[in-house]
């Protein structure tokens, strides 16, 4: 059974940092490209970042470039998102997603003063 379990969300002040984690199981993680996506209250899902299966290629949506870093540990079957300089508009439920579209339940990130 494919499973993706996110963790690491929480409440943080503007300018703060969080590190999200995604634990994968039930598939060959090292062979799958992965994404982080997010959904803010009242809005549709937004792609945040991409990493290829080997971890050698990453891309980011413009609004997070330079602030967020995606990474993965294929030996541990883990995906990460380091989020720095957080802004109010980063508030959302963050989910990891496989290239085929399978997503986890998500972790809430709230940026508020």
mmCIF file of C-alpha atoms in Angstrom:
data_model
loop_
_atom_site.group_PDB
_atom_site.id
_atom_site.type_symbol
_atom_site.label_atom_id
_atom_site.label_comp_id
_atom_site.label_asym_id
_atom_site.label_seq_id
_atom_site.Cartn_x
_atom_site.Cartn_y
_atom_site.Cartn_z
ATOM 1 C CA UNK A 1 0.000 0.000 0.000
ATOM 2 C CA UNK A 2 1.374 3.383 -1.016
ATOM 3 C CA UNK A 3 1.653 5.735 1.941
ATOM 4 C CA UNK A 4 2.931 9.282 2.306
ATOM 5 C CA UNK A 5 2.944 10.792 5.792
ATOM 6 C CA UNK A 6 3.865 14.439 6.252
ATOM 7 C CA UNK A 7 5.044 16.031 9.466
ATOM 8 C CA UNK A 8 6.783 19.126 10.756
ATOM 9 C CA UNK A 9 4.103 21.748 10.298
ATOM 10 C CA UNK A 10 3.080 24.211 12.956
ATOM 11 C CA UNK A 11 2.596 27.824 13.927
ATOM 12 C CA UNK A 12 5.488 30.155 13.196
ATOM 13 C CA UNK A 13 5.996 33.915 13.125
ATOM 14 C CA UNK A 14 6.808 35.728 9.888
ATOM 15 C CA UNK A 15 10.487 35.346 9.129
ATOM 16 C CA UNK A 16 10.679 32.021 10.910
ATOM 17 C CA UNK A 17 11.608 28.585 9.635
ATOM 18 C CA UNK A 18 10.124 25.115 9.507
ATOM 19 C CA UNK A 19 11.306 21.822 8.092
ATOM 20 C CA UNK A 20 8.661 19.538 6.664
ATOM 21 C CA UNK A 21 9.210 15.817 6.278
ATOM 22 C CA UNK A 22 7.413 13.205 4.216
ATOM 23 C CA UNK A 23 7.839 9.518 4.990
ATOM 24 C CA UNK A 24 7.169 7.275 2.000
ATOM 25 C CA UNK A 25 6.356 3.576 1.931
ATOM 26 C CA UNK A 26 4.768 0.987 -0.321
ATOM 27 C CA UNK A 27 6.643 1.887 -3.499
ATOM 28 C CA UNK A 28 10.164 2.233 -4.846
ATOM 29 C CA UNK A 29 10.785 5.750 -3.560
ATOM 30 C CA UNK A 30 14.184 6.105 -5.210
ATOM 31 C CA UNK A 31 12.625 5.679 -8.658
ATOM 32 C CA UNK A 32 9.912 8.313 -8.285
ATOM 33 C CA UNK A 33 10.005 12.053 -8.873
ATOM 34 C CA UNK A 34 8.395 13.924 -6.000
ATOM 35 C CA UNK A 35 6.637 17.215 -5.375
ATOM 36 C CA UNK A 36 5.566 19.413 -2.520
ATOM 37 C CA UNK A 37 2.199 21.056 -3.083
ATOM 38 C CA UNK A 38 0.140 23.329 -0.870
ATOM 39 C CA UNK A 39 -3.412 24.535 -0.518
ATOM 40 C CA UNK A 40 -4.221 27.777 1.227
ATOM 41 C CA UNK A 41 -7.641 28.404 2.774
ATOM 42 C CA UNK A 42 -10.218 29.047 0.060
ATOM 43 C CA UNK A 43 -7.747 28.454 -2.764
ATOM 44 C CA UNK A 44 -6.827 25.646 -5.108
ATOM 45 C CA UNK A 45 -3.805 23.404 -4.828
ATOM 46 C CA UNK A 46 -0.501 25.033 -5.811
ATOM 47 C CA UNK A 47 2.702 23.306 -6.862
ATOM 48 C CA UNK A 48 5.579 24.447 -4.631
ATOM 49 C CA UNK A 49 8.635 22.409 -5.501
ATOM 50 C CA UNK A 50 9.870 19.436 -7.517
ATOM 51 C CA UNK A 51 12.772 17.045 -7.114
ATOM 52 C CA UNK A 52 13.724 14.276 -9.485
ATOM 53 C CA UNK A 53 14.168 10.691 -8.365
ATOM 54 C CA UNK A 54 17.910 10.943 -7.845
ATOM 55 C CA UNK A 55 17.785 14.327 -6.162
ATOM 56 C CA UNK A 56 19.989 15.997 -8.750
ATOM 57 C CA UNK A 57 17.347 18.335 -10.178
ATOM 58 C CA UNK A 58 15.051 20.682 -8.295
ATOM 59 C CA UNK A 59 12.647 23.441 -9.248
ATOM 60 C CA UNK A 60 10.544 25.909 -7.303
ATOM 61 C CA UNK A 61 7.560 28.104 -7.876
ATOM 62 C CA UNK A 62 8.611 31.743 -8.097
ATOM 63 C CA UNK A 63 7.075 32.777 -4.788
ATOM 64 C CA UNK A 64 9.280 30.438 -2.739
ATOM 65 C CA UNK A 65 12.502 30.463 -4.762
ATOM 66 C CA UNK A 66 15.448 31.387 -2.581
ATOM 67 C CA UNK A 67 13.502 30.687 0.624
ATOM 68 C CA UNK A 68 12.564 26.998 0.362
ATOM 69 C CA UNK A 69 14.819 24.007 -0.285
ATOM 70 C CA UNK A 70 13.581 20.581 -1.292
ATOM 71 C CA UNK A 71 15.689 17.506 -0.649
ATOM 72 C CA UNK A 72 15.366 13.767 -0.293
ATOM 73 C CA UNK A 73 17.084 10.814 1.319
ATOM 74 C CA UNK A 74 16.370 7.782 -0.818
ATOM 75 C CA UNK A 75 17.969 5.388 1.658
ATOM 76 C CA UNK A 76 15.529 6.530 4.336
ATOM 77 C CA UNK A 77 12.626 7.012 1.889
ATOM 78 C CA UNK A 78 12.203 10.574 3.088
ATOM 79 C CA UNK A 79 11.356 13.839 1.357
ATOM 80 C CA UNK A 80 12.016 17.198 2.986
ATOM 81 C CA UNK A 81 11.132 20.843 2.552
ATOM 82 C CA UNK A 82 13.211 23.401 4.424
ATOM 83 C CA UNK A 83 11.244 26.623 4.607
ATOM 84 C CA UNK A 84 13.000 29.816 5.648
ATOM 85 C CA UNK A 85 11.906 33.462 5.791
ATOM 86 C CA UNK A 86 8.302 32.373 6.022
ATOM 87 C CA UNK A 87 5.609 34.837 5.017
ATOM 88 C CA UNK A 88 1.946 35.173 5.918
ATOM 89 C CA UNK A 89 1.043 33.975 2.434
ATOM 90 C CA UNK A 90 2.862 30.674 2.997
ATOM 91 C CA UNK A 91 0.044 29.605 5.308
ATOM 92 C CA UNK A 92 -1.420 26.418 3.847
ATOM 93 C CA UNK A 93 -1.730 22.667 4.148
ATOM 94 C CA UNK A 94 1.424 21.185 2.664
ATOM 95 C CA UNK A 95 1.414 17.749 1.048
ATOM 96 C CA UNK A 96 4.015 15.620 -0.630
ATOM 97 C CA UNK A 97 2.978 14.074 -3.899
ATOM 98 C CA UNK A 98 4.311 11.427 -6.238
ATOM 99 C CA UNK A 99 4.678 12.053 -9.959
ATOM 100 C CA UNK A 100 1.619 9.858 -10.491
ATOM 101 C CA UNK A 101 -0.479 12.080 -8.267
ATOM 102 C CA UNK A 102 -0.673 10.160 -5.005
ATOM 103 C CA UNK A 103 -0.682 12.572 -2.050
ATOM 104 C CA UNK A 104 -0.483 12.375 1.690
ATOM 105 C CA UNK A 105 -2.924 13.877 4.184
ATOM 106 C CA UNK A 106 -0.810 16.939 4.667
ATOM 107 C CA UNK A 107 0.612 19.041 7.474
ATOM 108 C CA UNK A 108 -0.661 22.487 8.418
ATOM 109 C CA UNK A 109 1.709 25.428 8.249
ATOM 110 C CA UNK A 110 0.428 28.648 9.786
ATOM 111 C CA UNK A 111 2.465 31.833 9.584
ATOM 112 C CA UNK A 112 1.095 34.467 11.911
ATOM 113 C CA UNK A 113 2.288 37.187 14.228
#
